[in-house]
mmCIF file of C-alpha atoms in Angstrom:
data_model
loop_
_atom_site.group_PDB
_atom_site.id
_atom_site.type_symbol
_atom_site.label_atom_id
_atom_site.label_comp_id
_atom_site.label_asym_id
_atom_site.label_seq_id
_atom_site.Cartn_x
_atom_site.Cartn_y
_atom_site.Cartn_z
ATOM 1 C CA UNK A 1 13.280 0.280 -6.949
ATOM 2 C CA UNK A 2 10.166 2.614 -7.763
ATOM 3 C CA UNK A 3 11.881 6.344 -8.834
ATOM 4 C CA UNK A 4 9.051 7.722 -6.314
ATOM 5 C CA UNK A 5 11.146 9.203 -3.408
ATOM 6 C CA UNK A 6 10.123 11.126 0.136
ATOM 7 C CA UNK A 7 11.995 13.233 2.750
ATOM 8 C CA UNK A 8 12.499 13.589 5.263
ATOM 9 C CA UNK A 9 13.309 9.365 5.898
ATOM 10 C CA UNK A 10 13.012 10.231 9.621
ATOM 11 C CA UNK A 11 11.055 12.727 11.881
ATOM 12 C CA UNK A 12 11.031 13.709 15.548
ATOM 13 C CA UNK A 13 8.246 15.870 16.723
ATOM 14 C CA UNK A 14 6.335 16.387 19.856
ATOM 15 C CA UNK A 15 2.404 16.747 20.943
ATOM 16 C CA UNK A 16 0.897 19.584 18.875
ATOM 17 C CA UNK A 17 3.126 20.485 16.469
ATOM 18 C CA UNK A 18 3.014 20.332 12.535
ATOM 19 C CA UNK A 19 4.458 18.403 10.214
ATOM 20 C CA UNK A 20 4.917 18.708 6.535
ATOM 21 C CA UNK A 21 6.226 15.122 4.830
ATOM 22 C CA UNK A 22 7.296 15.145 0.472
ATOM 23 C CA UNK A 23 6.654 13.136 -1.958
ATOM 24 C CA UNK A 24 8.421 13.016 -5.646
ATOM 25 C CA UNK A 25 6.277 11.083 -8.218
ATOM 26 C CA UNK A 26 7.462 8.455 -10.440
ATOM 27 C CA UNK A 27 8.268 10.155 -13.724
ATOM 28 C CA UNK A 28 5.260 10.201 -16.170
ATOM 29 C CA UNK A 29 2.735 9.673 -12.989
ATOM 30 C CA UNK A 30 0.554 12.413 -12.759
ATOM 31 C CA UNK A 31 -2.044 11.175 -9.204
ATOM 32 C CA UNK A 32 -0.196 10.509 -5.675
ATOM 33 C CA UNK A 33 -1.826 8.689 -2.869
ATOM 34 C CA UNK A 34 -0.814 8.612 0.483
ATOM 35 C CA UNK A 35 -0.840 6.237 2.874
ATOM 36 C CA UNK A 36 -0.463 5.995 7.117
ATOM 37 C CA UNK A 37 0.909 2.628 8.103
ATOM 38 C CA UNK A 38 1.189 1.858 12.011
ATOM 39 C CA UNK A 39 3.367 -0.918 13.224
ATOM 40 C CA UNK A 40 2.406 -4.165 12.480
ATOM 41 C CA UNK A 41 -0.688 -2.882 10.517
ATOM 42 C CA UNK A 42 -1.466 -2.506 6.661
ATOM 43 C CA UNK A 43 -1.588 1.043 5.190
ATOM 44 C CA UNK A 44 -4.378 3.144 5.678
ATOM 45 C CA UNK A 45 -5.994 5.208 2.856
ATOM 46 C CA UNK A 46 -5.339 8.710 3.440
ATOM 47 C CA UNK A 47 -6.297 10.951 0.681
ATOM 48 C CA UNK A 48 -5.381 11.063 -2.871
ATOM 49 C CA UNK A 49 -4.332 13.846 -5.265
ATOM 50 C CA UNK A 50 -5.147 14.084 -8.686
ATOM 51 C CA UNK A 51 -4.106 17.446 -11.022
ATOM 52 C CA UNK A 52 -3.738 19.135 -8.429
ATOM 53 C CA UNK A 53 -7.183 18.581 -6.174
ATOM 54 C CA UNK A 54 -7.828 16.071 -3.935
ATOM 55 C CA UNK A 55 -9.466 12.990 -5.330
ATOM 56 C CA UNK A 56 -10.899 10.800 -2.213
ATOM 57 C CA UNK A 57 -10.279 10.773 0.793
ATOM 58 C CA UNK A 58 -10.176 7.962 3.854
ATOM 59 C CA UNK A 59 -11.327 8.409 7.352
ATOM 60 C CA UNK A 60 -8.718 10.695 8.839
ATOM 61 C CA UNK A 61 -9.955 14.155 10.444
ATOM 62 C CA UNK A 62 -8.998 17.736 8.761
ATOM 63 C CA UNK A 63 -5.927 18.187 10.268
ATOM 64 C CA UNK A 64 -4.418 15.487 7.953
ATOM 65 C CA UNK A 65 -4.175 17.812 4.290
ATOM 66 C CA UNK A 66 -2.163 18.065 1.463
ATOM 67 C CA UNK A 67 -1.021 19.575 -1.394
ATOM 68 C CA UNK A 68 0.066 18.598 -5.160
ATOM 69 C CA UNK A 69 2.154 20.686 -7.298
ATOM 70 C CA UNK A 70 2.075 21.430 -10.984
ATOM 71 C CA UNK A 71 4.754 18.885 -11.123
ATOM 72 C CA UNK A 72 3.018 15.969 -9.644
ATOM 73 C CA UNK A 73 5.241 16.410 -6.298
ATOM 74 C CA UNK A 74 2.965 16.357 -3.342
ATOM 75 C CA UNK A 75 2.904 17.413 0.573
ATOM 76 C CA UNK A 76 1.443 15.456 3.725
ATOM 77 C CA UNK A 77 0.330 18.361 6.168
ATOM 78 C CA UNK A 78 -0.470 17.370 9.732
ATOM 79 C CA UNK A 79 -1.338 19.967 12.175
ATOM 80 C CA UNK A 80 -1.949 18.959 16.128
ATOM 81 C CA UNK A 81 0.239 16.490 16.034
ATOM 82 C CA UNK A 82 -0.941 13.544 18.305
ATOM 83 C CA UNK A 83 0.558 10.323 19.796
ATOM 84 C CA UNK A 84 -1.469 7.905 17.537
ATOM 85 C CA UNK A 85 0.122 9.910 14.620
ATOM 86 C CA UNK A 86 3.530 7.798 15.042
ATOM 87 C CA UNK A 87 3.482 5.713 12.204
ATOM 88 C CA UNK A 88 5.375 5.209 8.778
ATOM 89 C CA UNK A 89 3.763 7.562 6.126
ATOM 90 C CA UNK A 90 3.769 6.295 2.411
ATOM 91 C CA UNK A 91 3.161 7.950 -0.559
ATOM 92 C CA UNK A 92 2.307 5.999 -4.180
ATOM 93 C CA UNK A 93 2.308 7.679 -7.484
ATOM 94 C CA UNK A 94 0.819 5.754 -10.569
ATOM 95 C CA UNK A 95 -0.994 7.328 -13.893
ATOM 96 C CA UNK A 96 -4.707 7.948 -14.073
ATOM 97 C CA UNK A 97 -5.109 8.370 -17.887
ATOM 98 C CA UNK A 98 -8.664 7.243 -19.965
ATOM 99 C CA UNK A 99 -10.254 5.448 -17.113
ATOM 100 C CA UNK A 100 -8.839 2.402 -16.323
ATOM 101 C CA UNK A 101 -7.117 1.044 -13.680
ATOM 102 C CA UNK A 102 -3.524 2.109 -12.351
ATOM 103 C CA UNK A 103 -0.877 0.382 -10.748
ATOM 104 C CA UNK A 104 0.696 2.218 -7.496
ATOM 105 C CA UNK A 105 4.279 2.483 -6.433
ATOM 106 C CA UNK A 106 5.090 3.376 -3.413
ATOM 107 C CA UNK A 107 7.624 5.793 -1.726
ATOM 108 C CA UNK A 108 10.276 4.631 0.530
ATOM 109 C CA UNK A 109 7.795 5.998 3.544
ATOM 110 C CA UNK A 110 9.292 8.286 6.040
ATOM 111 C CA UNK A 111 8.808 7.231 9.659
ATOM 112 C CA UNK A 112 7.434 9.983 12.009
ATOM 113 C CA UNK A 113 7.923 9.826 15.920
ATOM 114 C CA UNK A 114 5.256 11.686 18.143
ATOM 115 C CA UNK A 115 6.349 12.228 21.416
ATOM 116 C CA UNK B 1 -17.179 0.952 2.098
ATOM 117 C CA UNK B 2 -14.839 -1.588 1.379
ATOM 118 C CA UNK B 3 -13.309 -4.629 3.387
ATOM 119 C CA UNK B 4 -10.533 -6.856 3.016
ATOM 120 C CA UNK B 5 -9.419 -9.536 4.861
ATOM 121 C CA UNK B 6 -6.571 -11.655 5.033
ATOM 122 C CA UNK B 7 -5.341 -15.099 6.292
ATOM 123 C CA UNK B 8 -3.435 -16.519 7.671
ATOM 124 C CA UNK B 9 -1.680 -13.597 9.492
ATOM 125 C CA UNK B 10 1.359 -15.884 9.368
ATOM 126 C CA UNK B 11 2.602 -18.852 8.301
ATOM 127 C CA UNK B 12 5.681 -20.716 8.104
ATOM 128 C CA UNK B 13 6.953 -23.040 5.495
ATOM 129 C CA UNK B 14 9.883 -25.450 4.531
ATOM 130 C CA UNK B 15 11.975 -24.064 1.465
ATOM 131 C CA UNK B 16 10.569 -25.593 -1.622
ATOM 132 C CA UNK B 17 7.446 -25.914 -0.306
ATOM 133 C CA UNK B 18 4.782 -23.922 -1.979
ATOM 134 C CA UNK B 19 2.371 -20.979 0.401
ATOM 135 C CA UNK B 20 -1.034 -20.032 -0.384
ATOM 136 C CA UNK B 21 -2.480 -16.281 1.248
ATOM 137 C CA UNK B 22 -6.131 -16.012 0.833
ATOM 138 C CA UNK B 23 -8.149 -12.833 0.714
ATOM 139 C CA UNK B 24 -11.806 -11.515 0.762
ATOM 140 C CA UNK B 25 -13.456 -8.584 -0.037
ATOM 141 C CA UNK B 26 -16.812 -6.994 0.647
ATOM 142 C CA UNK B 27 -17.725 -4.372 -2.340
ATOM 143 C CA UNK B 28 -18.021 -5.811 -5.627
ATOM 144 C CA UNK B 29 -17.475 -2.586 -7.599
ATOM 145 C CA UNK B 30 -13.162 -3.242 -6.418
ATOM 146 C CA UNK B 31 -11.667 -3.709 -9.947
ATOM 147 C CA UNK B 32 -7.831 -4.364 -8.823
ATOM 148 C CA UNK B 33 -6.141 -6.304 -6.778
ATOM 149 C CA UNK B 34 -2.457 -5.953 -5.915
ATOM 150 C CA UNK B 35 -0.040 -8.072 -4.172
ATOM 151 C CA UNK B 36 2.626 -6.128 -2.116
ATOM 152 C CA UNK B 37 5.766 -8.059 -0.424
ATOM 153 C CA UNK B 38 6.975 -5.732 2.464
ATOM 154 C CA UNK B 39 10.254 -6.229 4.006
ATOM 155 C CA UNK B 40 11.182 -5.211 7.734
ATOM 156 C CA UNK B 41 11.777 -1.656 7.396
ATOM 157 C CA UNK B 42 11.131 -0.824 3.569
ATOM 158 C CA UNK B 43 8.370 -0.056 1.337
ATOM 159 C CA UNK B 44 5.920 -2.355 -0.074
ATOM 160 C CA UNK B 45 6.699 -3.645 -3.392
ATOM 161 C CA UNK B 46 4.372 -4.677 -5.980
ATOM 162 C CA UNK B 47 4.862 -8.534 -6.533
ATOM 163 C CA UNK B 48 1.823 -9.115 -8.441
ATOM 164 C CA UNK B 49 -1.806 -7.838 -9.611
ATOM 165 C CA UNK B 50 -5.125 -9.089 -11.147
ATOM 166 C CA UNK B 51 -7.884 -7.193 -12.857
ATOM 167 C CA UNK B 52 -11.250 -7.988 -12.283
ATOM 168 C CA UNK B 53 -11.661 -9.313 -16.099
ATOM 169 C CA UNK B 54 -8.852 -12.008 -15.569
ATOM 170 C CA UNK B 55 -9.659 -14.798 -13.318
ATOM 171 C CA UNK B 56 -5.331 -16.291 -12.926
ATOM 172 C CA UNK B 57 -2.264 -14.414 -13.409
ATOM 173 C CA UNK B 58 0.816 -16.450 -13.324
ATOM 174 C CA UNK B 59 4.798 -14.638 -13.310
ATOM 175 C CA UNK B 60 7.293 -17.608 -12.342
ATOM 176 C CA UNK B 61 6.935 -18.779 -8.884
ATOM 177 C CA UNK B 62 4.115 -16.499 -8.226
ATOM 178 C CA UNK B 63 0.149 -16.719 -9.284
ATOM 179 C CA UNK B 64 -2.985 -15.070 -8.463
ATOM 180 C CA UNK B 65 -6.185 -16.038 -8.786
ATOM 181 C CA UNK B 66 -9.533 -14.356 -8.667
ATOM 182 C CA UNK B 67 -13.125 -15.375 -7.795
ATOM 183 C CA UNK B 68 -15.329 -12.478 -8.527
ATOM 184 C CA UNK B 69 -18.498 -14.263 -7.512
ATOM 185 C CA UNK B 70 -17.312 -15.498 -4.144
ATOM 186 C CA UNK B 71 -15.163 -11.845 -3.659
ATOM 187 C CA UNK B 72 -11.931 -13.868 -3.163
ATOM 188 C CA UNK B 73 -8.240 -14.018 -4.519
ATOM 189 C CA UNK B 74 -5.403 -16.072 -3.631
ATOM 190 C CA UNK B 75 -1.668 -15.774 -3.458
ATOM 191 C CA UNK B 76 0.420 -18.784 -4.485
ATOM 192 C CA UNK B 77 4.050 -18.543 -4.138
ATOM 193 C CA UNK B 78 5.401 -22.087 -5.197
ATOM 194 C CA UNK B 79 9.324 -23.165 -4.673
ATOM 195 C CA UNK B 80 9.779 -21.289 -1.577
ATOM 196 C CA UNK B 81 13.268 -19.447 -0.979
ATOM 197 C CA UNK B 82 14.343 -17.756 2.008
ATOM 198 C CA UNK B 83 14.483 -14.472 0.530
ATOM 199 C CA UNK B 84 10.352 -14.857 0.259
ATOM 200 C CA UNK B 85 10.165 -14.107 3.791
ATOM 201 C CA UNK B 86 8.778 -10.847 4.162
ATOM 202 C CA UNK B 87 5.073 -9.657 4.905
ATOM 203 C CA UNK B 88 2.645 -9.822 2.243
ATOM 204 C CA UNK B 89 -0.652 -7.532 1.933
ATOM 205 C CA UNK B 90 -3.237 -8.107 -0.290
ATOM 206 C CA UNK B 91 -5.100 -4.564 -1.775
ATOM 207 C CA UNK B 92 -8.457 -4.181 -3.281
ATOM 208 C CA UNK B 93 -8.965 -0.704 -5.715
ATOM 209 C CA UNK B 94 -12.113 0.457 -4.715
ATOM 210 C CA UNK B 95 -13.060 4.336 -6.005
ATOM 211 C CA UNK B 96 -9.245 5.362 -6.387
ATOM 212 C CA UNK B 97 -8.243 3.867 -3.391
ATOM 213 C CA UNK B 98 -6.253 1.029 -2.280
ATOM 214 C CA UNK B 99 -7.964 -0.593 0.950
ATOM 215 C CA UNK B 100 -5.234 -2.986 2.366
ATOM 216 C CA UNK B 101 -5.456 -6.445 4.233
ATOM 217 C CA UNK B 102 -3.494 -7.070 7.487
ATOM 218 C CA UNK B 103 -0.767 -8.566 6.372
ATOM 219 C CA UNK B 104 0.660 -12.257 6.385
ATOM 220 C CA UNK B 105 3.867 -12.471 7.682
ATOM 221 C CA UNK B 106 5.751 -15.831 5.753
ATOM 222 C CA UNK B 107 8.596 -16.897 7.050
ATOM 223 C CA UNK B 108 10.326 -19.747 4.996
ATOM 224 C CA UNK B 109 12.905 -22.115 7.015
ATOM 225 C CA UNK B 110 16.184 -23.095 4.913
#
């Protein structure tokens, strides 16, 4: 198993609300991605954070953000929540260091429900 | 931006028998490409990767290969077992971002 971890593992929440999801980094990763991943689908690229500020992003509106902490930890904010929002949410860490190319490990996902 | 896909989106196979998962991408500037096995209800798990300057990557049962020119890599799983069923996605790197192919579910019979 990865040592990248998330919480909650499960999540109920209804039209319109917000949701905050965590993600713990691998130790010595210092750049978390985070993924959406609806049944039966591949993950989708969210965004990506890197020292702190967000590094890329994929084709999801505003009211997906996020955060990263001097620690590497990062949060998943999604405000006005909607159905299409139920989906498994994954974060990777890896290590962005001189360039080259990093290897991602993922988070054990947590699953969000939108009714 | 980038593209990947994959076939087949699934296949079956007779233990000991070897599978093959093909993939194609669109934007030559992707420098990685990860393998990720995926079972029913868990993360995905790196299996295997390839940089761009390598064109095979072999770890026991499992190889990749790479054709930069045509914008296609392969998974090759030889010896199938039953645990090897699981859904595989194949991942091109393209600007700091890992753009994901639909998936091949392989199921392998005992």
């Amino acid at each position: 198993e990865t040592g990248v971890t998330q919480s909650p593992t499960h999540l109920i929440k209804t039209r319109g609300q917000q949701v905050t999801l965590r993600c713990s980094s691998q130790s010595g990763h210092n750049t978390v991605s985070w993924y959406q991943q609806a049944l039966g689908q591949g993950p989708q690229f969210i965004f990506q954070y890197y020292r702190e500020e967000e590094n890329g992003r994929g084709n999801f509106p505003p009211r997906f953000s996020g955060l990263q902490f001097p620690n590497y930890s990062s949060e998943l904010n999604v405000n006005a929540l909607e159905l299409d929002d139920s989906a498994l949410y994954l974060c990777a860490s890896s290590l962005v260091a001189g360039g080259g190319v990093e290897t991602q490990y993922f988070g054990p996902g947590t699953r969000l429900l939108v009714l | 931006g980038e593209n990947v896909e994959q076939h087949p989106s699934t296949l079956s196979v007779q233990e000991g028998d070897s599978a093959v998962i093909k993939c194609t991408y669109s934007d030559s500037a992707s420098n990685y490409f990860p393998w990720y096995k995926q079972e029913l209800g868990k993360r995905p798990q790196l299996i295997i990767d390839i940089r761009s300057n390598v064109g095979e990557k072999k770890d026991q049962r499992i190889a990749v290969t790479l054709n930069k020119t045509a914008k296609h890599f392969s998974l090759h799983i030889t010896e199938t077992q039953p645990e090897d069923s699981a859904v595989y996605f194949c991942a091109a790197l393209n600007t700091d971002k890992l753009i994901f192919g639909t998936g091949t579910r392989l199921q392998v019979f005992p």
